[in-house]
Backbone as JSON, one array per atom type, in Angstrom:
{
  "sequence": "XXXXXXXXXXXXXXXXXXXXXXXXXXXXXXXXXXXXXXXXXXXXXXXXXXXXXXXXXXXXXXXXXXXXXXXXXXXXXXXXXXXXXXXXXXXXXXXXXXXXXXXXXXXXXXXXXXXXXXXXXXXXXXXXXXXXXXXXXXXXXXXXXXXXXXXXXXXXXXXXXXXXXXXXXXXXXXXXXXXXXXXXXXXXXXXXXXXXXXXXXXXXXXXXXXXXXXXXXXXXXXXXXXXXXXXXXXXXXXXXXXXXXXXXXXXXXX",
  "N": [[2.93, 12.82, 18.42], [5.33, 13.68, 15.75], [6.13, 11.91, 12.81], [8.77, 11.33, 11.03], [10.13, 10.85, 7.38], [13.33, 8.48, 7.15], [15.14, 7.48, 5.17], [17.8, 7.01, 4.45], [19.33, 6.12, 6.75], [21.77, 5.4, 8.85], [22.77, 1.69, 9.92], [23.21, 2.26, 13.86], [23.76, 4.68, 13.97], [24.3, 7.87, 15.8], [23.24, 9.83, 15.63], [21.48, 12.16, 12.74], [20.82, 13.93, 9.78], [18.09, 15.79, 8.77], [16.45, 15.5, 5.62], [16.09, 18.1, 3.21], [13.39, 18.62, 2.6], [11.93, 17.52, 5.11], [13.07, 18.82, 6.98], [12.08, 21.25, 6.25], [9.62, 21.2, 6.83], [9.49, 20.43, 9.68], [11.05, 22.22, 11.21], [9.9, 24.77, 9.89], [7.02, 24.99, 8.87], [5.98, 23.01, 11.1], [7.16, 24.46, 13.12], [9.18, 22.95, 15.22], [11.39, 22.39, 17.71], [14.87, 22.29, 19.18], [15.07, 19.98, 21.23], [12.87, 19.08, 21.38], [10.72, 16.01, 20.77], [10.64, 13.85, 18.46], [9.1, 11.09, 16.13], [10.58, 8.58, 14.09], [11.2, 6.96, 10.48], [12.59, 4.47, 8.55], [11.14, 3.32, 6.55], [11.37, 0.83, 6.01], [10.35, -1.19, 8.05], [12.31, -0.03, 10.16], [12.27, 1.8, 13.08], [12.09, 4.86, 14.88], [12.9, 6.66, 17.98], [13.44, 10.26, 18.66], [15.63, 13.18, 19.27], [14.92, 16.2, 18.19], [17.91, 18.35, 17.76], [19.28, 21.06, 19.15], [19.7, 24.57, 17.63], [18.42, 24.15, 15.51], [17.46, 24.52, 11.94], [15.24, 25.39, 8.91], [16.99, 24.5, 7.12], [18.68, 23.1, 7.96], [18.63, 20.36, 10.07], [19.28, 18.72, 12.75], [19.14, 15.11, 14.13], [18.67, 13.48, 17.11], [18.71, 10.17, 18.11], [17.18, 8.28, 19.98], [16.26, 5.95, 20.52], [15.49, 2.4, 19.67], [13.74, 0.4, 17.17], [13.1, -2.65, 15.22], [11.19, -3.81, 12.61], [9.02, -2.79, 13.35], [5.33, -2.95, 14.14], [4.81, -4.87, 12.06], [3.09, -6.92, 9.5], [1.32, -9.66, 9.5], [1.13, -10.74, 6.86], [1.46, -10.48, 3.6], [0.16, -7.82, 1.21], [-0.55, -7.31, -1.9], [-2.32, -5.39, -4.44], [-2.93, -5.11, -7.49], [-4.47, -2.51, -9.73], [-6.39, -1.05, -11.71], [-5.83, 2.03, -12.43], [-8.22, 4.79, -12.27], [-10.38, 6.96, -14.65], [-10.84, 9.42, -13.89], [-8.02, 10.59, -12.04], [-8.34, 12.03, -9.26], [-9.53, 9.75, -7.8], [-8.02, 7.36, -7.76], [-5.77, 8.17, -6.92], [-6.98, 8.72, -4.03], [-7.68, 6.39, -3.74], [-4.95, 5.19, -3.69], [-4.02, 6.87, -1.03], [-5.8, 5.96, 1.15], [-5.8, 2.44, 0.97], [-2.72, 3.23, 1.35], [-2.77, 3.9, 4.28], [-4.8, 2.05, 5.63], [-3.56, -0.61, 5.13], [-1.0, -1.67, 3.19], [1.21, -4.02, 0.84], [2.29, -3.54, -1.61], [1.48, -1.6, -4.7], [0.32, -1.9, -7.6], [-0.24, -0.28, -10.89], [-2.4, -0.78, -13.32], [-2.47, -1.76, -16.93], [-5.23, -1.97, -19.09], [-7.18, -3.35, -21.08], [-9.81, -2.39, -21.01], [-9.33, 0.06, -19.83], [-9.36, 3.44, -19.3], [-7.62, 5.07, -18.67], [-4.13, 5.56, -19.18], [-1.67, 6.18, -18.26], [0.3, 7.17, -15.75], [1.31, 9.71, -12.98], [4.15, 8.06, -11.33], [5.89, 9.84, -9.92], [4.35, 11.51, -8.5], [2.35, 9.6, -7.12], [4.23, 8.21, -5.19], [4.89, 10.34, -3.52], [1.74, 10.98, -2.61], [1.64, 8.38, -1.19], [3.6, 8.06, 1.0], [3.09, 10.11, 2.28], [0.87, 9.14, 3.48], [1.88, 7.17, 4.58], [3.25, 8.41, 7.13], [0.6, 9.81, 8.05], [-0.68, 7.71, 9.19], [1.32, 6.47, 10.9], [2.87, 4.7, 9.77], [5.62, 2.1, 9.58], [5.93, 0.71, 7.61], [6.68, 1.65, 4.05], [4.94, 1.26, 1.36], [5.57, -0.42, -1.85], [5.21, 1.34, -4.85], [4.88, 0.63, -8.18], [5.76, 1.45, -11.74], [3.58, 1.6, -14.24], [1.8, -1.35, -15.52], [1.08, -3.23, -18.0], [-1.53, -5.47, -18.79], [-1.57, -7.91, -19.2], [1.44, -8.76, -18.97], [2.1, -8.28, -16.08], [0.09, -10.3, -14.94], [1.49, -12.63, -16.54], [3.75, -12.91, -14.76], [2.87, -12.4, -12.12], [1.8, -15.21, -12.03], [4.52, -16.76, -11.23], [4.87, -15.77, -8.76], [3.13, -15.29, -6.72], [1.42, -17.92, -4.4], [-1.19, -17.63, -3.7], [-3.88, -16.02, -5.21], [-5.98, -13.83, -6.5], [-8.68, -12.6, -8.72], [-10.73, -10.06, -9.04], [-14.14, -9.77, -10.32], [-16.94, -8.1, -12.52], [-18.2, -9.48, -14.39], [-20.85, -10.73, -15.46], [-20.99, -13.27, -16.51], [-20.12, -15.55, -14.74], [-21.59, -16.39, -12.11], [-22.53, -15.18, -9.49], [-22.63, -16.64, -7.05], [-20.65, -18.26, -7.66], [-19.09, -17.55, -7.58], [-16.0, -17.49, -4.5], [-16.08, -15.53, -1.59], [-14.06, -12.94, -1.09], [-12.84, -11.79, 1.55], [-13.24, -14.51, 2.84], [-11.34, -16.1, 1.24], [-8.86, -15.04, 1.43], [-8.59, -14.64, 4.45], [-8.74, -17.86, 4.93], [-6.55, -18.49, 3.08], [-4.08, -17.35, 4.57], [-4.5, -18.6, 6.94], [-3.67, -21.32, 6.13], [-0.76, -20.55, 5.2], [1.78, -19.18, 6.45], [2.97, -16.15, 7.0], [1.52, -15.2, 4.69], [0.6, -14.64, 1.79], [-0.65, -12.18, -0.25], [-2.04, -11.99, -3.74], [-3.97, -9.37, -5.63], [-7.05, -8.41, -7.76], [-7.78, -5.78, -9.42], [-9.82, -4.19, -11.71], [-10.58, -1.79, -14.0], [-12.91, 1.0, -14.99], [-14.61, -0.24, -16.94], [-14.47, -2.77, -16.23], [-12.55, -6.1, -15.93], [-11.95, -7.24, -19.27], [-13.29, -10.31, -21.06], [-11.39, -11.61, -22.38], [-9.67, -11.26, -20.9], [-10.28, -11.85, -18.56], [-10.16, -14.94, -18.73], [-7.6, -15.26, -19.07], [-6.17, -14.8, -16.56], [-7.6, -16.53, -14.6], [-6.46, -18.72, -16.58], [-3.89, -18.56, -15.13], [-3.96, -19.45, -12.77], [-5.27, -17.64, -11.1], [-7.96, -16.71, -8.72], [-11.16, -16.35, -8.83], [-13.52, -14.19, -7.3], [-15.39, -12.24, -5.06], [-16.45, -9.03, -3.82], [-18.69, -8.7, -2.55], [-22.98, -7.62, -2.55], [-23.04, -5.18, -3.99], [-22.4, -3.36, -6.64], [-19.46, -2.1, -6.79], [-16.94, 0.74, -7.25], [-13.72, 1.18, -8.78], [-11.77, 2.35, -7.43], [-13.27, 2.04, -4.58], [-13.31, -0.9, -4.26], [-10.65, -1.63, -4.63], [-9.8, -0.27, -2.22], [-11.27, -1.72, -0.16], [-10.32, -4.28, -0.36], [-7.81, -4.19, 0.49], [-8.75, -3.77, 3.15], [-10.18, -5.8, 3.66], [-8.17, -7.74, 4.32], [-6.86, -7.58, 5.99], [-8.85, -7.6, 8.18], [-9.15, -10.0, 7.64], [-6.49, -11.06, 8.56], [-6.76, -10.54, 11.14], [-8.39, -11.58, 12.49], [-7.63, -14.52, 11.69], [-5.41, -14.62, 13.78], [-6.89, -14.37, 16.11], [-8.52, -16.56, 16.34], [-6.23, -18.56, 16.37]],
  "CA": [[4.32, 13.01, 18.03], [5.21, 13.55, 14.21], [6.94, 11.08, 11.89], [9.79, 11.62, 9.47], [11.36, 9.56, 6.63], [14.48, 8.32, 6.66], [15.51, 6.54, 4.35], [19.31, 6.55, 3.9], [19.55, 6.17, 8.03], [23.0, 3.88, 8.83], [22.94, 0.85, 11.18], [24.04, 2.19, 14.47], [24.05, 5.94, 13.87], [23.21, 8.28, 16.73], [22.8, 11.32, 14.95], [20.95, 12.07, 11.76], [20.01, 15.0, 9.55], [16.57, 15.16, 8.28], [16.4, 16.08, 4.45], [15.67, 19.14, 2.8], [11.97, 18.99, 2.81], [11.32, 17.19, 5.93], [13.77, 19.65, 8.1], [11.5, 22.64, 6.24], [8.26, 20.85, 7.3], [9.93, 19.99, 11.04], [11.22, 23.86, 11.3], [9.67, 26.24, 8.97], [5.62, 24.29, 9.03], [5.54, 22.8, 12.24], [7.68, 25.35, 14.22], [9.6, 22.01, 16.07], [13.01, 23.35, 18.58], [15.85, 21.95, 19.71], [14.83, 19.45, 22.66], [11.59, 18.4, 20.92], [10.63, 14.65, 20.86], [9.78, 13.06, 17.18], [9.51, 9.43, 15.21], [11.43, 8.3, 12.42], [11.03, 5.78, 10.28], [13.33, 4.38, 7.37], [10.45, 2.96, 5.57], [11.54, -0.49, 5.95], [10.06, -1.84, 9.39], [12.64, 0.34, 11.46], [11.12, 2.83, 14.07], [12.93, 5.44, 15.89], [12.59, 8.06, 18.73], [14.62, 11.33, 18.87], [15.03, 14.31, 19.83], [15.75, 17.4, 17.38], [19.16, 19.32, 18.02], [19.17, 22.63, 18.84], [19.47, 24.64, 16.74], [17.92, 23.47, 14.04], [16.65, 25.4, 10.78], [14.63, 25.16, 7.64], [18.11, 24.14, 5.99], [19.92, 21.81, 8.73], [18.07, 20.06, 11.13], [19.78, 17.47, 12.89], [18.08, 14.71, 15.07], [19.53, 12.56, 18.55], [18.49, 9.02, 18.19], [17.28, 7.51, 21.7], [16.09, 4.6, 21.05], [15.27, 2.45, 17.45], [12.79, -0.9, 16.89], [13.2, -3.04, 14.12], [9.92, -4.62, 12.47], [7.64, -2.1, 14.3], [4.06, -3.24, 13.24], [4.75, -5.73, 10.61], [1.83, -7.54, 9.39], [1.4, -11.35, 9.65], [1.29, -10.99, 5.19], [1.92, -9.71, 2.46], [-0.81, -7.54, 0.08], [-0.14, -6.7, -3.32], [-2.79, -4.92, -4.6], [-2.51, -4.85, -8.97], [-5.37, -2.05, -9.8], [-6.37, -0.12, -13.18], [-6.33, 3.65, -12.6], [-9.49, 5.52, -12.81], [-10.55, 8.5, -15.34], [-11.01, 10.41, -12.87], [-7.04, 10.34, -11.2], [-8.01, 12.35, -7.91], [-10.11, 8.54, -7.56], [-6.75, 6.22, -8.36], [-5.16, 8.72, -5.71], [-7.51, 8.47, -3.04], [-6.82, 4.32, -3.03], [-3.15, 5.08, -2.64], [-3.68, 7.12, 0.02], [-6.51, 5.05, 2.19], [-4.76, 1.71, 1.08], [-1.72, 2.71, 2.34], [-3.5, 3.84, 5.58], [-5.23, 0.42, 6.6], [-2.14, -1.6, 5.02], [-0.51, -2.94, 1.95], [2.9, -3.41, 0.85], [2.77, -2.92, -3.05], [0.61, -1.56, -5.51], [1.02, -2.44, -9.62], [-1.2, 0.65, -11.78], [-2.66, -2.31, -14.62], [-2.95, -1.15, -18.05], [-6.17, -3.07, -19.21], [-7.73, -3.36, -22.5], [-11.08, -1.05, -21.06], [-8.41, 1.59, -19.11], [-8.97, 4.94, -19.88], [-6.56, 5.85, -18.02], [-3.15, 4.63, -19.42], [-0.49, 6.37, -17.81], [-0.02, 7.71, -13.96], [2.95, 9.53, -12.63], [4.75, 7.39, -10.07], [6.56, 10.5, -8.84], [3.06, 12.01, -7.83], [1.9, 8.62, -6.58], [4.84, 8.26, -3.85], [4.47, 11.58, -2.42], [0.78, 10.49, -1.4], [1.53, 7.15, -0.37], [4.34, 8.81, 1.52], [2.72, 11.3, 3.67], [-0.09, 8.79, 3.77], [2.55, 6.31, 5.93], [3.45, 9.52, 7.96], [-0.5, 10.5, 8.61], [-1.29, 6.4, 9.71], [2.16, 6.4, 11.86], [3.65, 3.34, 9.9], [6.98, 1.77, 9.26], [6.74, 0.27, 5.97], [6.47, 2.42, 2.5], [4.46, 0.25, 0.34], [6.35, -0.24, -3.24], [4.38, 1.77, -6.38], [5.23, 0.23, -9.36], [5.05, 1.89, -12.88], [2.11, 1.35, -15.09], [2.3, -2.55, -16.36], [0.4, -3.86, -19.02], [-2.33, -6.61, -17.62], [-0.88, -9.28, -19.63], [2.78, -8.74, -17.95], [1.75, -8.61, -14.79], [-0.44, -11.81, -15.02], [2.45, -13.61, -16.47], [4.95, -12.57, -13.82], [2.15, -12.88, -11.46], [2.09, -16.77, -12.09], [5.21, -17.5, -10.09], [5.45, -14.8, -7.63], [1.97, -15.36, -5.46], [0.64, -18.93, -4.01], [-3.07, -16.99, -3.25], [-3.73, -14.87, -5.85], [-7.41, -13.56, -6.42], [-9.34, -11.69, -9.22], [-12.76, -9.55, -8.52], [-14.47, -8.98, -11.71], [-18.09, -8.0, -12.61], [-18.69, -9.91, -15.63], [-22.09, -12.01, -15.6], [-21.1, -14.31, -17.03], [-19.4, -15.67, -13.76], [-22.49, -16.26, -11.21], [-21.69, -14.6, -7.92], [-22.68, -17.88, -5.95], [-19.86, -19.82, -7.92], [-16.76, -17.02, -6.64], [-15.65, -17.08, -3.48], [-15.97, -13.98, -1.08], [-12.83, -12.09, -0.61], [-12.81, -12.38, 2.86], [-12.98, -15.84, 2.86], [-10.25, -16.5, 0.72], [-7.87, -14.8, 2.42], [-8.72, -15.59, 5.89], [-8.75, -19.33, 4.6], [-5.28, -18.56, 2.83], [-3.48, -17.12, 6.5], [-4.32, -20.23, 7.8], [-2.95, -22.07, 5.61], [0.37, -20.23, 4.94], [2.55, -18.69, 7.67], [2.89, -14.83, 6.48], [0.99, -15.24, 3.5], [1.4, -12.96, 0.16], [-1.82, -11.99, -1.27], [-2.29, -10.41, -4.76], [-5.5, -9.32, -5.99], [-6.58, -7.71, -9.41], [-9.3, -5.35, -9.49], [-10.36, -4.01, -13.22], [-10.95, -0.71, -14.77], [-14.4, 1.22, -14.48], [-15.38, -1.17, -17.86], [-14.25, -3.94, -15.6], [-11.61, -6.4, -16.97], [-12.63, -7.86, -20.49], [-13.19, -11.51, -20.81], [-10.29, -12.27, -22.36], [-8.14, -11.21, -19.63], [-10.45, -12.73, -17.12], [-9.44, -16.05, -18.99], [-5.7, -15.1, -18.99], [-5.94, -14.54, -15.13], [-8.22, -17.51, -14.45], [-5.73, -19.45, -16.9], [-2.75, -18.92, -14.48], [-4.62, -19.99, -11.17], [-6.39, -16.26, -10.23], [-9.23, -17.46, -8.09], [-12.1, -15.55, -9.03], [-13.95, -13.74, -5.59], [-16.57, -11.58, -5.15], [-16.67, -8.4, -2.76], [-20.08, -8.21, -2.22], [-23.51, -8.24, -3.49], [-23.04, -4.28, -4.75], [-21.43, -3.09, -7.63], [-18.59, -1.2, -6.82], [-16.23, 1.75, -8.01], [-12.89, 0.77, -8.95], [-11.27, 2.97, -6.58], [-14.07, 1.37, -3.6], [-12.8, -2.45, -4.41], [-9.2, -1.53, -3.53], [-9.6, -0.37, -0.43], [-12.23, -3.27, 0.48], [-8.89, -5.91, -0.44], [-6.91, -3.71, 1.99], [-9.21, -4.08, 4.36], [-10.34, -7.81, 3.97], [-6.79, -8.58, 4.31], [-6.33, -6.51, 7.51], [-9.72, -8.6, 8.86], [-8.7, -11.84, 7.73], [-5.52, -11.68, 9.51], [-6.64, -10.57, 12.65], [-9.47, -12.97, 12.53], [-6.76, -15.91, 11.78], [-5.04, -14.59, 14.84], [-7.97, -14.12, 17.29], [-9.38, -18.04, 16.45], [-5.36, -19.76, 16.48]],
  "C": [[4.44, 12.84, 16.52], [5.89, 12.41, 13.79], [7.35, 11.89, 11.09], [9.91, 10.59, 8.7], [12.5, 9.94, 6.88], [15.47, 7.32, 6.19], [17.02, 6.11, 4.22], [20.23, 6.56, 5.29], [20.82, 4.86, 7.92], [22.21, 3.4, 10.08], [23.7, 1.68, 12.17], [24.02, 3.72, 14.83], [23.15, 6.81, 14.77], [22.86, 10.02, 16.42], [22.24, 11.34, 13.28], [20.72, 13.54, 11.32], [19.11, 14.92, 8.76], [16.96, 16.2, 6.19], [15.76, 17.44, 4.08], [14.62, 19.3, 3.29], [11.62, 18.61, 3.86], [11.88, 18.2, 7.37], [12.59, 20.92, 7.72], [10.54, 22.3, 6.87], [8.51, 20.68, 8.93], [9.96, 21.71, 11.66], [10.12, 24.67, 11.4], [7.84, 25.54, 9.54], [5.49, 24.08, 10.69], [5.74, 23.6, 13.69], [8.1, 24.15, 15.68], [10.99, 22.75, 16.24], [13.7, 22.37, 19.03], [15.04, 21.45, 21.19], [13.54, 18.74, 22.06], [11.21, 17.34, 20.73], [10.22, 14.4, 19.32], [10.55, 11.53, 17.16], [10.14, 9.58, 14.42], [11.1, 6.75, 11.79], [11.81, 5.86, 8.97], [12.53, 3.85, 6.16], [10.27, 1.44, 5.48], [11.26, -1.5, 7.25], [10.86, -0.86, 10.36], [12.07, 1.77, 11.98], [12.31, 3.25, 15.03], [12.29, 6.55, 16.52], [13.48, 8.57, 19.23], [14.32, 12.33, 19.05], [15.49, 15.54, 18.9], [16.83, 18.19, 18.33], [19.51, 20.81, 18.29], [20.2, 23.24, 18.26], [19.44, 24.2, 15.08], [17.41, 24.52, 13.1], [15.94, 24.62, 9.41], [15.77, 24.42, 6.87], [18.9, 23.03, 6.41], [18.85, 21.55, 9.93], [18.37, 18.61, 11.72], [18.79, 17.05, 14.37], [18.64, 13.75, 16.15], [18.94, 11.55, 18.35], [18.29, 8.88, 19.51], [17.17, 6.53, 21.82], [15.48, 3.5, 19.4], [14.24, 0.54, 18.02], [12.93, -1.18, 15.64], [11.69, -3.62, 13.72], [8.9, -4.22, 13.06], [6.47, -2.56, 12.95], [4.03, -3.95, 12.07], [3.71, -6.69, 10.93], [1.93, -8.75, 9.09], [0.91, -11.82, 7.98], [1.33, -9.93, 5.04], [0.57, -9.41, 1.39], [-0.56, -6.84, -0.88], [-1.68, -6.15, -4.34], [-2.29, -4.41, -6.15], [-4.18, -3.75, -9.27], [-5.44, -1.11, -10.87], [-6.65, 1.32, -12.46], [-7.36, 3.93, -12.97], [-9.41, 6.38, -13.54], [-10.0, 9.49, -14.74], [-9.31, 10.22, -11.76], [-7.15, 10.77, -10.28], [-8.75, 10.5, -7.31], [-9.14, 7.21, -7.02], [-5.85, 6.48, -6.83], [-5.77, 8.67, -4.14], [-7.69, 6.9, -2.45], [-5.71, 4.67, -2.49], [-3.32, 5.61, -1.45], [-4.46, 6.21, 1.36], [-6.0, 3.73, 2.28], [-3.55, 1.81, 1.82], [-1.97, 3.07, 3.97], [-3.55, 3.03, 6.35], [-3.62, -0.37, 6.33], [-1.8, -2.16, 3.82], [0.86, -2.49, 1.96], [3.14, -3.27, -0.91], [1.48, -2.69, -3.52], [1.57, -1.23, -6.8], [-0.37, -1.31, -10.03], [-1.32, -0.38, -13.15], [-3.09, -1.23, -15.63], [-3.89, -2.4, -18.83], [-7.01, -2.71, -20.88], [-8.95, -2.79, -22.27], [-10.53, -0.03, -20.25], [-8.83, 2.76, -20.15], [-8.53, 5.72, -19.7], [-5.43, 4.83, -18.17], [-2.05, 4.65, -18.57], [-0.63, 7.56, -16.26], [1.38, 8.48, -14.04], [3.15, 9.02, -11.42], [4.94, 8.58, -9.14], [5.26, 10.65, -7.71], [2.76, 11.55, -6.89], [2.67, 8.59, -5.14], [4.68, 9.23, -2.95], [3.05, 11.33, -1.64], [0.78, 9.31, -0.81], [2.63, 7.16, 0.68], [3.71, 9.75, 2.72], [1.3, 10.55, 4.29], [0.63, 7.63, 5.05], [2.39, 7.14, 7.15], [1.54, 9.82, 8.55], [-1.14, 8.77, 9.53], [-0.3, 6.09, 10.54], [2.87, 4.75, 11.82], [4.91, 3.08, 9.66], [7.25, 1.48, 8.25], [6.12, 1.35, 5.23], [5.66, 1.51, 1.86], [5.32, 0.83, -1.36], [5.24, 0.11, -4.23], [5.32, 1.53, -7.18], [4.7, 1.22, -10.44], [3.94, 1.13, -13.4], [2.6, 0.19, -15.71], [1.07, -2.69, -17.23], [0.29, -5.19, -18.39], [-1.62, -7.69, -18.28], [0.84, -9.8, -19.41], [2.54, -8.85, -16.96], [1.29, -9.83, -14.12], [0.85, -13.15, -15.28], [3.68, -13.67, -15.62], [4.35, -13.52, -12.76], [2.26, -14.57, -11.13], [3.06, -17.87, -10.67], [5.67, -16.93, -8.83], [4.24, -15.06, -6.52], [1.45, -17.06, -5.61], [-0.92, -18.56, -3.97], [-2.76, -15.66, -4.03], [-5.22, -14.62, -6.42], [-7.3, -12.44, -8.12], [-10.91, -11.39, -9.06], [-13.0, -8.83, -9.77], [-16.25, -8.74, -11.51], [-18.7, -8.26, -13.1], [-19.55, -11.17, -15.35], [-22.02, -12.7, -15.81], [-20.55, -15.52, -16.09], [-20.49, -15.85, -12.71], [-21.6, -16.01, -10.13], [-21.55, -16.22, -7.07], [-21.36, -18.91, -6.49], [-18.38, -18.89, -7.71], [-16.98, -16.97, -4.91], [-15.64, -15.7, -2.6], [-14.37, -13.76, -0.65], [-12.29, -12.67, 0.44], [-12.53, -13.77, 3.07], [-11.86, -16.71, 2.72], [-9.09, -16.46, 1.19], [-7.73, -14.82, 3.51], [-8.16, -17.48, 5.32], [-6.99, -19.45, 3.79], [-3.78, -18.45, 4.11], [-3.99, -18.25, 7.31], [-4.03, -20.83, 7.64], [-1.72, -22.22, 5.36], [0.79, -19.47, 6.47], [3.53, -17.14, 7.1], [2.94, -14.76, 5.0], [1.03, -14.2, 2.87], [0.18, -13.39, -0.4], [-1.69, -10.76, -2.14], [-3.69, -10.75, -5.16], [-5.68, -8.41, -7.23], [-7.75, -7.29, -9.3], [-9.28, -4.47, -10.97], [-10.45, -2.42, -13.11], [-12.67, -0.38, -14.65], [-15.3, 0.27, -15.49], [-14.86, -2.76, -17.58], [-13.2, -4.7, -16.81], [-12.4, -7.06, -18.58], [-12.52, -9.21, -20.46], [-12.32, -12.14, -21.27], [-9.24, -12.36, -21.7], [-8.9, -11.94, -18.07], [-9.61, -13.84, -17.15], [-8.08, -16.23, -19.03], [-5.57, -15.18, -17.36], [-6.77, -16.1, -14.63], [-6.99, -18.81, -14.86], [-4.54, -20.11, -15.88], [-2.98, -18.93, -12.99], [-4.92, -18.88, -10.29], [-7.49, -16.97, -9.87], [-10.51, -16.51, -8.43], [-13.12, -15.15, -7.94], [-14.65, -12.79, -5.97], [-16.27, -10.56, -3.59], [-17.61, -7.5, -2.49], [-20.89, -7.93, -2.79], [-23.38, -6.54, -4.38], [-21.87, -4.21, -5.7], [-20.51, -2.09, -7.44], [-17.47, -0.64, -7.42], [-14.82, 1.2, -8.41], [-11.85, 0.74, -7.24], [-11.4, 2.3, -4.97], [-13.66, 0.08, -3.52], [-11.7, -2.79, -4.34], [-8.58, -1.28, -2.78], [-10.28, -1.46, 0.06], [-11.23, -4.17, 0.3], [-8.84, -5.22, 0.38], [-7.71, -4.09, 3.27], [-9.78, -5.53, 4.78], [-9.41, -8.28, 4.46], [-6.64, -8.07, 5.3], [-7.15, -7.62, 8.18], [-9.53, -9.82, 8.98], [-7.74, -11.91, 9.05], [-5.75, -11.63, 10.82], [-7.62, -11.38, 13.22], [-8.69, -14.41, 12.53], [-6.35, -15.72, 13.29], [-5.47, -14.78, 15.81], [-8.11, -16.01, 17.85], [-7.57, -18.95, 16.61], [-5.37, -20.11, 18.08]]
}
């Protein structure tokens, strides 16, 4: 069954019409009729099933509400995911979309003192983290933030996350003295009761050591995800997915 957005859905309301583009893609693309069963989702935990209106078109396509869930599939935390853009932007784009796949609920684009990639467009960005909810059949949107500068973020950072991680690659750091990923955040979900993890993964010239020490400074834990060296792109889906494992690993053993 497909998914829609809908975002500007009222409390209560048993009729709906689907927006421009999602009535052409319902219509005109999928060739969906009057009587037809689809999802909806507002983006924000709620979950609905309806039935399109007959007649419907490329231009008006209204939808019957049958039945609605609040908090479909919400995850026992919160992952914030702060990550430098790659060179290469189809790379940057292929996180957003697998990230929002497995699961997160924000990502921050870091502007880092070895970025060589400064500036992203958001618009771009939502559209795949957008059709990437719709292709994984979830309820929440995850929030894309504009492009911050690492030393804003860090200082925000500070009072907004209890468990807050950085994975760097700099030697100077022995692996045996960070923590594994995994660990951390498993070991954090047990400790907290729908824990908020952020995590900071670097630029392809990894972060520089003065921003390790800025992140270190304001109680970033320093973690390790694993003994290879990986891509930028590769180390922010591996959070998403540690954080998926942890939790259901906390859950399994309470």
């Amino acid at each position: 069954m497909h998914l829609f957005y809908i975002p500007d859905i009222t409390d209560g309301a048993d009729l709906y019409t689907l927006a421009d583009d999602e009535a052409r893609h319902a219509t005109g693309v999928l060739r969906l009729r009057g009587g037809d069963r689809v999802r909806l989702t507002d983006g924000c935990g709620g979950w609905y099933e309806a039935e399109i209106v007959a007649g419907a078109t490329p231009k008006a396509c209204r939808v019957r509400i049958l039945s609605r869930e609040a908090e479909h599939g919400r995850r026992p935390y919160r992952l914030h995911v702060a990550i430098a853009p790659t060179k290469n932007i189809d790379r940057y784009e292929w996180f957003l979309e697998k990230a929002t796949e497995i699961g997160i609920d924000r990502i921050t684009p870091l502007v880092c003192e070895h970025s060589e990639r400064k500036t992203v467009r958001r618009d771009r960005g939502e559209k795949i983290v957008l059709s990437a909810v719709k292709q994984s059949l979830k309820a929440y949107v995850p929030r894309l933030d504009e492009a911050t500068a690492f030393r804003d973020f860090v200082a925000a950072a500070d009072t907004l996350y209890r468990s807050r991680f950085v994975a760097y690659c700099d030697e100077g750091t022995p692996l045996a003295e960070r923590i594994a990923l995994f660990s951390a955040l498993r070991d954090a979900a047990v400790d907290v009761s729908g824990a908020e993890f952020c995590v900071l993964i670097g630029p392809e010239g990894d972060f520089s050591p003065t921003e390790i020490a800025a992140a270190r400074g304001v109680g970033f834990v320093p973690v390790s995800l694993g003994e290879s060296r990986l891509r930028t792109e590769t180390a922010g889906v591996m959070a998403a997915a540690m954080a998926q494992l942890a939790a259901e690993n906390t859950t399994r053993n309470d």
